[in-house]
């Protein structure tokens, strides 16, 4: 084979062969090493060369240079150089946002075979959930120690903070926005937001078929196909299914489908539409524990020994079933080279059918009071928004404008019959033989709540110097909540009108670095205390939280890093026990001071190393005399330290083989604001590989992962004093074929 033929083989228009891939990595690594010393910032800023710019066959250097720019994309911080949609800020490169963001793309999700939020963001120490895979996510996800209740699918609000995760098979990326979201998204909670971007048609035809296995007996299948239907239209379809018995004795049964269509109506007008559906029936999952009644004093503040004999902590005929439906349509009009108008409408529905087991853990001996929880719920969301984005110049100052108006409406319906009863008891180390016998009535009552948000926002990114810019923005929200329970004596509503500003200053010392300071607010709506509390029906008013942040981001494709100092001041909700009864109150303020650091280093052309940590100094302050004993305590579920180290290594001796792994430390947390019970710290190790190879002319990828490699036994604490038995060692293997 002559040199020209060899060069043609290692730089084809499609995917590389394993040998060609390895050769290109080696050559690219040499080019990066010599080029980066002199032009590190230029490498970071330079876009990839278009296909039309490739030189003739006898000029091999440009082809190698394109691969050199792509090689360091193994970095877990590669999202810094990518655009992301951030609510009212519109679309910006992550590097240019004055807040902390982490974006995990579908390739990373696939490499980790991720099924849960914890697995998706395992390399981000700021994002935490106690909910392991194949358990129902229930009040769990936190960012920087604060609960996350704001979830969006292509901008459409969808209640996901209890009752399950969104299916990863149909997701292109997931973004964690850290901190307050009042300006970006309106009324919510101050922990942050999780934003899912669904898969859309690709530029060229492509199909992937994937088969998977997870121990001991979970089988899955997934087909992802994208087709061009002509010059102006394209379609992408995803179908997936999963069924079997998981490591924790649960029995998943999922079916997923999505369709995405795009049509170019004219040279300036494009139409997108997406439909998605998931039916998820999880049977026999382990009990979810609460520790509100735990004998902390008698147990010396310690929890019982953890056992991974999951069969002793489930109810054989329990299940939690959800059905998720989503539809959205969008028109984007590029009516001027500098201006675009995007209008989107969306509908989401999530149905819940529960015959699920909970338990109040009582003492260090492992005794618990079992609880039957049966109910049905339907949550409907309507979303409509128009967003104008563009730029203009006034004198020597450039303005990037984002303006929008929108409406969100959420309606709830609940079952006519709900059961929350202590009808069985047990012990962590003894067989649980109880079966649910209560009749199931999942018929729904009329609409019980109608929540509407009407809003308008405007932001201006002001660029008056090559190295300086500022962001000024404001969102005005008209919030209206109505309770419609059918009883005219108790029908009530709650309304609030609030403006939420954001201010930021950004300095660009070079093309690869941003130094910023920002101020944002969060708006939390007034809430009516639920029936499980002794003060049911009491209205807790709307609150405003504040966040101050200073940080730096650097993306050089050799060394990437982010660092942030932050302070969050939040009005506090807390549970109180009075005469043996539980009350939900709003009292005082919680203050979260912290520092967050993440870095990635392309140590060699084959090895990338990463390290991240979050230190949090959180305290309860300004409480009333009734709660004076809590003053100065650490708020529940706020770990002082979270740290993760990760590595990715392409094995030079085996073309197409890549190894990855991480070690994550989860700091200890208090299970309650009284700080009488602590959930111990633990460290988990995860490892995996991907191997790309060719078999009979087909491109295949074998993916393997081991979660909790050393089978560490641990308790994982979450919101509202809940507790999960940890995730035992589990293994997955997936085989993908691409054509």
XYZ file of C-alpha atoms in Angstrom:
739
model
C 0.000 0.000 0.000
C 1.521 3.348 -1.001
C 1.553 6.480 1.163
C -1.275 8.206 -0.685
C -3.576 5.234 -0.233
C -2.665 5.026 3.457
C -3.453 8.730 3.977
C -6.800 8.235 2.239
C -7.601 5.323 4.565
C -6.957 7.238 7.795
C -8.942 10.349 6.896
C -12.220 9.122 5.352
C -15.388 11.233 5.313
C -17.164 8.878 7.740
C -16.042 7.085 10.899
C -12.431 5.875 11.142
C -11.303 2.291 11.162
C -9.649 1.285 14.464
C -6.169 1.244 12.909
C -6.762 4.529 11.158
C -8.163 6.023 14.322
C -5.101 5.003 16.320
C -2.703 6.357 13.667
C -4.523 9.649 13.524
C -4.447 9.963 17.314
C -0.720 9.339 17.352
C 0.029 11.817 14.575
C -2.400 14.346 16.025
C -0.792 14.080 19.437
C 2.593 15.004 17.975
C 1.071 17.991 16.172
C -0.753 19.187 19.312
C 2.372 18.914 21.440
C 4.463 21.101 19.137
C 1.694 23.503 18.162
C 0.153 24.069 21.610
C 3.354 25.427 23.177
C 3.316 28.386 20.828
C -0.403 28.788 20.147
C -2.387 27.364 23.090
C -5.021 30.119 23.041
C -5.340 30.028 19.263
C -5.897 26.268 19.341
C -8.696 26.783 21.862
C -10.445 29.386 19.771
C -9.932 27.929 16.291
C -12.925 26.191 14.719
C -12.522 22.900 12.898
C -11.683 23.255 9.212
C -14.617 22.687 6.842
C -14.544 19.647 4.588
C -13.991 21.867 1.544
C -10.726 23.076 3.039
C -9.026 19.649 2.937
C -5.930 19.709 0.768
C -5.115 17.251 -2.040
C -3.894 13.770 -1.167
C -0.229 14.687 -1.457
C -0.648 17.475 1.155
C -1.343 15.455 4.278
C -0.700 18.166 6.893
C -4.160 19.817 6.891
C -5.929 16.468 7.416
C -3.696 15.703 10.397
C -4.278 19.186 11.795
C -8.041 18.682 11.810
C -7.618 15.544 13.885
C -5.178 17.338 16.180
C -7.904 19.802 17.139
C -10.286 16.956 17.871
C -8.007 14.681 19.883
C -8.286 16.467 23.279
C -12.091 16.203 23.155
C -11.764 13.340 25.646
C -11.737 16.048 28.341
C -14.666 15.772 30.764
C -14.800 19.595 30.519
C -15.117 19.619 26.742
C -18.548 21.224 27.115
C -16.859 24.563 27.901
C -16.287 25.173 24.193
C -19.815 24.198 23.137
C -22.992 26.269 22.834
C -25.767 25.740 25.347
C -29.258 27.153 25.745
C -29.620 28.830 29.152
C -33.193 30.010 29.526
C -33.510 33.779 29.253
C -29.844 34.136 28.224
C -30.580 32.338 24.959
C -27.830 30.331 23.304
C -24.272 31.015 24.439
C -21.023 29.111 24.472
C -20.662 27.710 27.999
C -17.335 29.521 28.368
C -19.154 32.854 27.981
C -21.859 32.249 30.609
C -21.276 33.979 33.979
C -22.587 30.976 35.893
C -21.470 27.407 36.509
C -22.792 24.915 33.961
C -22.045 21.275 33.243
C -23.191 19.710 29.979
C -23.022 15.934 29.480
C -23.577 14.796 25.895
C -25.060 11.581 24.518
C -21.630 10.100 23.769
C -20.608 10.400 27.428
C -23.981 9.027 28.559
C -23.546 6.048 26.234
C -19.965 5.356 27.329
C -21.104 5.140 30.964
C -24.338 3.277 30.107
C -25.932 5.874 32.380
C -29.507 5.341 33.527
C -29.787 7.842 36.404
C -28.859 11.445 37.186
C -26.158 10.168 39.526
C -24.510 8.211 36.711
C -24.869 11.029 34.174
C -23.127 13.567 36.435
C -20.803 11.190 38.264
C -17.771 13.337 37.314
C -19.313 16.572 38.621
C -18.906 16.794 42.416
C -21.547 19.537 42.671
C -24.371 17.259 41.443
C -25.569 14.529 43.798
C -28.469 12.143 44.158
C -29.021 9.334 46.673
C -31.189 7.445 44.179
C -29.288 4.575 42.593
C -30.156 3.001 39.268
C -33.334 0.909 39.174
C -34.920 2.773 42.066
C -37.513 5.511 41.814
C -35.860 8.926 42.167
C -37.702 10.537 45.081
C -36.855 14.095 46.295
C -33.202 13.278 45.803
C -31.215 15.383 43.330
C -29.121 18.210 44.768
C -26.733 20.788 43.364
C -24.270 22.373 45.792
C -26.250 20.942 48.700
C -29.619 22.397 47.657
C -32.514 20.372 46.287
C -33.289 20.649 42.580
C -36.946 20.912 41.635
C -36.619 22.577 38.213
C -36.489 20.204 35.231
C -36.944 21.088 31.565
C -37.180 19.058 28.350
C -36.341 21.274 25.358
C -37.460 24.171 27.559
C -40.750 22.523 28.598
C -41.171 22.222 32.391
C -41.706 18.623 33.487
C -42.037 17.454 37.080
C -39.254 14.868 37.536
C -38.087 15.469 41.094
C -40.137 12.541 42.356
C -41.347 9.577 40.426
C -38.457 8.807 38.079
C -35.791 10.068 35.710
C -36.155 11.018 32.050
C -35.121 8.246 29.598
C -31.512 8.702 28.482
C -31.964 6.847 25.173
C -33.696 9.832 23.541
C -31.480 12.570 25.007
C -28.767 14.470 23.118
C -27.432 16.232 26.212
C -28.257 17.072 29.829
C -27.265 20.406 31.379
C -26.922 21.155 35.078
C -27.309 24.872 35.778
C -25.859 25.442 39.226
C -27.411 28.009 41.453
C -30.392 30.288 41.327
C -32.656 30.205 38.296
C -35.128 33.037 38.882
C -33.969 35.122 35.930
C -33.447 32.163 33.593
C -36.636 30.198 34.307
C -38.914 32.079 36.719
C -40.487 30.656 39.880
C -38.772 27.525 41.119
C -36.320 26.492 43.827
C -32.777 27.808 44.248
C -30.799 24.584 43.909
C -30.449 24.925 40.144
C -31.988 23.356 37.064
C -31.605 20.226 34.958
C -32.257 20.793 31.283
C -32.580 17.938 28.780
C -32.058 18.442 25.049
C -33.719 15.758 22.966
C -32.197 14.131 19.901
C -32.861 15.823 16.564
C -32.173 14.707 12.998
C -28.538 14.463 11.951
C -26.937 16.081 8.918
C -26.441 12.680 7.235
C -28.214 9.325 7.309
C -27.147 7.151 10.227
C -28.523 4.204 12.186
C -27.356 2.674 15.453
C -28.628 -0.599 16.874
C -27.675 -1.389 20.468
C -28.204 -4.499 22.585
C -27.475 -4.492 26.316
C -27.209 -6.717 29.370
C -27.027 -5.819 33.071
C -26.548 -8.277 35.868
C -28.154 -10.489 36.725
C -30.898 -10.552 34.059
C -31.785 -7.172 32.548
C -31.869 -7.110 28.738
C -32.294 -3.975 26.616
C -32.525 -2.984 22.969
C -32.309 0.431 21.328
C -32.624 1.563 17.697
C -31.685 5.125 16.738
C -32.103 6.059 13.086
C -31.835 9.431 11.353
C -32.826 9.883 7.713
C -32.779 12.776 5.290
C -36.112 12.876 3.436
C -34.848 15.271 0.812
C -32.875 18.490 0.747
C -35.263 20.278 3.106
C -36.514 17.702 5.607
C -35.245 15.008 7.937
C -36.579 12.517 10.468
C -35.066 10.818 13.515
C -36.702 7.910 15.351
C -35.660 6.238 18.605
C -37.183 3.027 19.950
C -35.980 1.314 23.138
C -37.073 -1.359 25.584
C -35.676 -2.814 28.804
C -36.863 -5.702 30.964
C -35.602 -8.210 33.519
C -34.303 -8.442 37.081
C -31.733 -5.926 38.321
C -28.910 -6.178 40.866
C -31.222 -4.893 43.652
C -33.936 -7.487 43.003
C -36.185 -4.933 41.288
C -37.863 -5.782 37.992
C -37.736 -2.969 35.420
C -40.059 -2.974 32.431
C -39.637 0.087 30.195
C -40.684 1.059 26.689
C -39.447 4.300 25.097
C -40.139 5.991 21.768
C -39.401 9.384 20.244
C -39.804 10.997 16.837
C -38.117 14.229 15.781
C -38.858 15.955 12.478
C -37.416 19.060 10.886
C -38.478 20.904 7.757
C -36.909 23.890 6.049
C -39.891 25.911 4.869
C -37.799 28.603 3.210
C -34.272 29.953 3.263
C -35.091 31.824 6.477
C -37.771 29.675 8.138
C -37.312 26.267 9.804
C -39.805 24.040 11.581
C -38.982 21.441 14.246
C -41.305 19.080 16.062
C -40.696 16.324 18.614
C -42.866 13.657 20.228
C -41.710 11.343 23.042
C -43.264 8.591 25.150
C -42.114 6.343 27.982
C -43.977 3.640 29.906
C -41.907 2.646 32.949
C -43.146 -0.010 35.381
C -40.634 -0.722 38.148
C -41.633 -3.684 40.332
C -40.250 -4.970 43.646
C -37.839 -2.104 44.230
C -36.330 -1.813 47.743
C -38.118 0.196 50.411
C -37.353 3.906 50.607
C -36.632 4.777 54.248
C -37.388 7.872 56.292
C -35.665 8.724 59.568
C -38.151 11.198 61.088
C -38.884 8.742 63.925
C -35.382 7.319 64.291
C -34.070 6.867 67.834
C -30.952 8.950 67.302
C -30.144 9.284 71.004
C -30.603 5.607 71.797
C -28.573 4.656 68.713
C -25.706 6.988 69.540
C -26.397 9.017 66.406
C -25.446 6.031 64.228
C -27.356 4.195 61.515
C -27.712 0.408 61.275
C -25.225 -1.696 59.369
C -25.969 -1.697 55.625
C -26.872 -4.989 53.963
C -27.159 -5.621 50.232
C -29.559 -8.485 50.773
C -32.170 -6.486 48.876
C -34.720 -9.289 48.946
C -35.251 -8.596 52.662
C -36.295 -4.977 52.061
C -38.837 -5.190 49.285
C -42.496 -6.074 49.017
C -43.021 -8.713 46.349
C -46.082 -7.175 44.671
C -45.055 -3.516 44.956
C -44.664 -1.346 41.871
C -44.296 2.242 40.768
C -45.453 2.980 37.237
C -45.068 6.209 35.297
C -46.152 7.185 31.810
C -44.450 10.220 30.293
C -45.734 11.958 27.169
C -44.185 15.008 25.541
C -44.875 16.939 22.350
C -43.361 20.200 21.165
C -43.225 22.226 17.994
C -40.994 25.150 17.118
C -40.650 27.704 14.335
C -37.374 29.571 13.895
C -37.343 32.584 11.613
C -33.987 34.109 10.668
C -35.585 37.298 9.369
C -32.302 39.194 9.309
C -28.660 38.049 9.273
C -28.322 39.389 12.810
C -31.761 38.564 14.223
C -33.921 35.495 14.752
C -37.330 34.837 16.261
C -38.127 31.431 17.773
C -41.633 30.442 18.856
C -42.241 27.184 20.708
C -45.311 25.375 21.993
C -45.129 22.287 24.160
C -47.308 19.847 26.076
C -46.160 17.367 28.722
C -48.038 14.797 30.760
C -46.785 12.509 33.500
C -49.029 9.824 35.002
C -48.119 8.144 38.316
C -49.550 4.842 39.569
C -48.157 3.871 42.965
C -48.344 0.665 44.928
C -45.011 1.357 46.561
C -43.410 0.552 49.901
C -41.868 3.091 52.271
C -40.640 2.634 55.831
C -39.741 4.633 58.921
C -36.370 3.368 60.134
C -36.524 3.208 63.919
C -33.212 2.196 65.493
C -29.668 0.869 65.070
C -30.981 -2.708 65.265
C -32.612 -2.186 61.870
C -36.258 -2.249 62.933
C -38.675 -0.325 60.723
C -42.357 0.514 60.432
C -43.479 -0.352 56.922
C -45.835 1.928 55.008
C -48.113 1.206 52.081
C -48.402 4.124 49.665
C -51.007 3.806 46.924
C -52.181 6.695 44.801
C -52.507 7.936 41.247
C -51.639 11.338 39.855
C -51.705 13.113 36.522
C -49.626 16.233 35.975
C -50.194 18.218 32.782
C -48.023 21.103 31.627
C -48.551 23.572 28.783
C -45.710 25.803 27.640
C -45.558 28.584 25.096
C -42.735 31.029 24.487
C -41.451 33.423 21.847
C -37.796 34.401 21.974
C -36.086 37.158 20.008
C -32.302 37.024 19.774
C -29.847 39.190 17.873
C -27.240 41.885 18.084
C -26.872 45.551 17.260
C -24.235 48.257 17.603
C -24.557 51.676 19.189
C -21.414 53.648 18.508
C -18.497 51.471 19.570
C -20.635 49.287 21.836
C -22.066 45.971 20.681
C -25.286 44.652 22.255
C -26.431 41.029 22.176
C -30.150 41.102 22.950
C -32.371 38.269 24.146
C -36.034 39.086 24.787
C -39.012 36.855 25.318
C -42.561 36.404 26.536
C -44.213 33.202 27.616
C -46.802 31.239 29.528
C -46.533 28.110 31.651
C -49.593 26.316 32.958
C -49.611 23.222 35.164
C -52.709 21.248 36.179
C -52.798 18.418 38.726
C -55.276 15.597 39.229
C -55.043 13.038 42.025
C -56.694 9.725 42.783
C -59.991 9.540 44.607
C -58.423 7.062 47.045
C -54.964 7.492 48.580
C -53.453 5.136 51.157
C -50.513 5.957 53.444
C -50.736 3.364 56.206
C -48.373 1.591 58.574
C -49.784 -1.868 57.844
C -46.596 -3.949 58.170
C -43.313 -3.949 60.087
C -39.940 -5.547 59.661
C -36.193 -5.595 60.164
C -33.381 -4.948 57.680
C -31.889 -8.383 58.309
C -35.043 -10.501 58.254
C -37.164 -11.710 55.344
C -40.069 -9.429 54.461
C -43.073 -11.623 53.609
C -45.748 -8.907 53.477
C -47.859 -8.458 50.344
C -50.055 -5.477 49.628
C -53.697 -6.493 49.847
C -55.546 -3.181 49.740
C -57.781 -2.677 46.678
C -56.316 -0.322 44.087
C -58.463 2.597 42.963
C -56.573 4.730 40.441
C -59.581 6.744 39.296
C -58.794 10.470 39.196
C -60.633 13.339 40.810
C -61.276 16.620 38.948
C -58.444 19.105 38.618
C -57.136 19.937 42.083
C -54.563 22.619 41.240
C -54.064 25.081 38.403
C -50.776 26.993 38.411
C -49.985 29.653 35.817
C -46.905 31.735 35.154
C -46.998 34.586 32.657
C -43.656 36.235 32.134
C -41.466 38.532 30.080
C -37.694 38.871 30.122
C -34.944 40.938 28.566
C -31.175 40.581 28.729
C -28.425 42.637 27.130
C -24.835 41.441 26.810
C -22.912 44.685 26.470
C -19.492 44.457 24.773
C -17.616 47.733 24.929
C -14.085 46.347 24.793
C -12.404 43.286 23.311
C -11.745 42.013 26.826
C -14.760 43.269 28.755
C -18.488 42.658 28.658
C -21.421 42.917 31.036
C -24.808 41.225 31.213
C -27.867 43.054 32.489
C -31.193 41.294 32.585
C -34.569 41.199 34.259
C -37.523 38.790 34.249
C -41.001 39.766 35.399
C -43.310 36.917 36.431
C -47.006 36.933 37.256
C -47.578 33.756 39.277
C -51.064 32.457 40.094
C -51.885 29.207 41.893
C -55.412 27.974 42.481
C -56.482 25.009 44.619
C -59.594 23.397 43.175
C -60.376 20.483 45.458
C -64.126 20.654 44.975
C -64.868 21.989 48.468
C -66.011 25.630 48.307
C -65.072 26.138 51.955
C -61.421 25.282 51.337
C -60.851 26.464 47.770
C -58.094 29.002 47.839
C -55.470 30.556 45.646
C -52.133 32.200 45.861
C -50.638 34.863 43.642
C -47.369 36.751 43.390
C -45.812 39.217 41.000
C -42.052 39.487 41.145
C -39.177 40.869 39.104
C -35.930 38.919 39.164
C -32.744 40.649 37.981
C -29.355 39.330 36.975
C -26.102 41.264 36.742
C -22.734 39.999 35.563
C -19.322 41.304 34.565
C -16.952 39.237 32.407
C -13.240 39.806 31.701
C -11.480 37.980 28.872
C -7.729 38.062 29.530
C -7.229 35.819 26.477
C -9.248 33.797 23.988
C -9.376 30.749 26.246
C -10.168 32.345 29.628
C -13.120 34.091 31.243
C -13.165 35.688 34.688
C -16.628 36.669 35.905
C -18.737 37.921 38.747
C -22.523 37.564 38.855
C -25.603 38.211 40.967
C -28.878 36.332 40.472
C -32.103 35.671 42.345
C -34.477 32.763 42.813
C -38.225 33.123 43.257
C -39.977 30.397 45.229
C -43.763 30.390 45.065
C -46.023 30.327 48.052
C -47.084 26.818 48.956
C -49.987 25.295 50.823
C -48.855 22.783 53.447
C -49.787 19.231 52.515
C -52.018 16.758 54.290
C -49.170 14.803 55.908
C -48.477 17.741 58.272
C -50.417 18.836 61.348
C -50.633 22.396 59.930
C -52.155 21.196 56.642
C -53.735 24.002 54.658
C -51.496 26.760 55.984
C -50.019 28.972 53.238
C -46.280 29.604 53.246
C -45.576 32.827 51.366
C -43.368 33.410 48.319
C -39.684 33.967 49.049
C -36.693 35.490 47.303
C -33.245 33.901 47.517
C -29.976 35.484 46.393
C -26.741 34.182 44.938
C -23.375 35.874 44.524
C -20.690 34.144 42.482
C -17.161 34.884 41.274
C -15.414 32.456 38.988
C -12.989 31.637 36.213
C -13.279 29.288 33.222
C -10.472 28.177 30.931
C -10.699 25.940 27.849
C -7.403 25.396 26.048
C -7.976 21.793 24.906
C -4.877 20.860 26.873
C -5.644 22.128 30.344
C -9.281 22.982 31.090
C -10.554 24.232 34.412
C -13.351 26.038 36.183
C -13.392 27.589 39.652
C -16.131 29.454 41.496
C -16.681 31.090 44.863
C -20.378 31.328 45.700
C -22.795 32.401 48.405
C -26.489 31.485 48.462
C -28.953 33.018 50.920
C -32.223 31.125 51.041
C -35.394 31.486 53.079
C -35.686 28.284 55.047
C -38.423 25.659 55.208
C -38.079 23.138 57.992
C -39.958 20.301 59.579
C -40.705 20.465 63.305
C -41.964 17.870 65.764
C -44.384 19.284 68.338
C -46.061 16.912 70.770
C -45.311 14.057 68.389
C -46.858 15.830 65.370
C -45.010 16.983 62.239
C -45.273 20.619 61.143
C -43.878 22.283 58.032
C -42.734 25.813 58.804
C -40.977 28.692 57.111
C -38.462 30.188 59.471
C -35.058 31.788 59.242
C -32.495 31.590 56.479
C -29.954 29.039 55.297
C -26.630 30.351 54.026
C -24.440 28.282 51.712
C -20.868 29.538 51.250
C -18.690 27.416 49.043
C -15.957 26.921 46.525
C -16.120 24.666 43.490
C -13.102 23.523 41.443
C -12.920 21.277 38.375
C -9.988 20.611 36.102
C -8.955 18.352 33.235
C -5.454 17.801 31.847
C -4.547 16.150 28.561
C -1.418 14.621 30.097
C -0.423 12.733 26.943
C -2.037 12.156 23.589
C -3.610 9.016 25.124
C -4.314 10.029 28.723
C -6.698 12.597 30.150
C -6.893 13.220 33.911
C -9.608 15.110 35.783
C -10.190 16.320 39.323
C -13.104 18.159 40.910
C -14.145 19.184 44.391
C -16.795 21.216 46.177
C -16.334 22.597 49.672
C -19.501 23.819 51.364
C -19.840 25.797 54.589
C -23.602 25.890 55.207
C -25.497 27.076 58.278
C -28.995 27.905 59.540
C -29.365 31.541 60.582
C -31.925 34.149 61.688
C -34.451 31.681 63.090
C -37.200 32.604 65.527
C -36.964 31.852 69.240
C -39.126 28.770 68.713
C -36.286 27.295 66.651
C -33.366 28.884 68.496
C -31.825 25.449 69.077
C -31.225 25.139 65.321
C -29.312 28.417 64.996
C -25.816 27.718 63.648
C -26.585 24.111 62.729
C -25.731 22.642 59.343
C -28.819 22.254 57.114
C -29.710 18.664 56.360
C -28.191 16.929 53.324
C -25.415 19.504 52.837
C -22.091 17.642 52.608
C -19.019 19.643 53.559
C -16.882 17.945 50.900
C -17.575 16.207 47.602
C -14.586 15.165 45.476
C -14.063 13.133 42.312
C -10.996 12.099 40.310
C -11.346 10.571 36.860
C -9.183 9.280 34.027
C -9.601 8.265 30.394
C -6.940 6.333 28.533
C -6.741 5.260 24.907
C -4.648 2.099 24.794
C -2.014 2.623 22.064
C -1.379 -1.085 21.677
C -5.043 -1.890 21.006
C -6.591 0.376 18.357
C -10.077 1.534 19.272
C -9.830 0.601 22.963
C -10.472 3.287 25.580
C -10.540 2.808 29.352
C -12.239 5.125 31.824
C -12.763 5.254 35.550
C -13.391 7.509 38.516
C -13.124 7.626 42.277
C -15.756 9.741 44.020
C -15.893 10.752 47.670
C -19.326 11.590 49.077
C -19.021 13.579 52.290
C -21.069 12.823 55.373
C -24.358 14.680 55.832
C -26.813 15.321 58.618
C -30.176 13.654 58.059
C -32.017 16.459 59.898
C -31.635 20.130 60.737
C -31.279 19.235 64.423
C -27.969 17.510 63.516
C -28.738 14.532 65.766
C -28.219 11.870 63.085
C -25.410 11.698 60.554
C -25.186 9.688 57.338
C -21.524 8.588 57.072
C -19.227 9.527 54.197
C -18.356 6.916 51.586
C -16.138 6.489 48.507
C -17.121 4.681 45.313
C -14.980 3.484 42.415
C -16.406 3.004 38.922
C -14.623 1.676 35.834
C -15.391 0.909 32.223
C -14.212 0.605 28.647
C -15.274 1.148 25.053
C -13.806 -0.799 22.144
C -14.461 0.247 18.564
C -13.747 -2.418 15.944
C -14.871 -3.690 12.557
C -16.465 -7.085 11.964
C -17.454 -8.260 8.490
C -17.480 -4.685 7.258
C -19.683 -3.398 10.098
C -18.558 -0.821 12.658
C -19.153 -2.130 16.163
C -18.599 -0.722 19.651
C -18.457 -2.854 22.771
C -19.130 -0.937 26.001
C -18.622 -2.291 29.496
C -19.083 -0.657 32.899
C -18.785 -1.675 36.528
C -20.454 0.571 39.100
C -19.229 0.395 42.720
C -16.279 -1.767 41.698
C -15.325 -2.762 45.250
C -18.936 -3.277 46.390
C -18.760 -0.596 49.085
C -21.760 -0.780 51.424
C -23.264 2.601 52.299
C -26.363 4.615 53.135
C -27.272 7.487 50.806
C -29.262 10.350 52.342
C -31.576 12.674 50.440
C -34.199 15.381 50.751
C -36.957 15.407 53.377
C -35.060 12.992 55.649
C -35.146 10.026 53.301
C -32.538 7.324 53.100
C -31.614 4.796 50.412
C -29.699 1.568 50.740
C -26.666 2.002 48.479
C -26.036 0.619 45.009
C -24.251 -2.732 45.113
C -21.651 -3.623 42.506
C -23.333 -4.049 39.144
C -22.067 -4.737 35.650
C -23.342 -3.786 32.203
C -22.312 -4.783 28.667
C -23.615 -3.136 25.509
C -22.896 -3.821 21.857
C -23.595 -1.118 19.274
C -23.637 -1.517 15.513
C -23.542 1.574 13.328
C -24.408 1.759 9.664
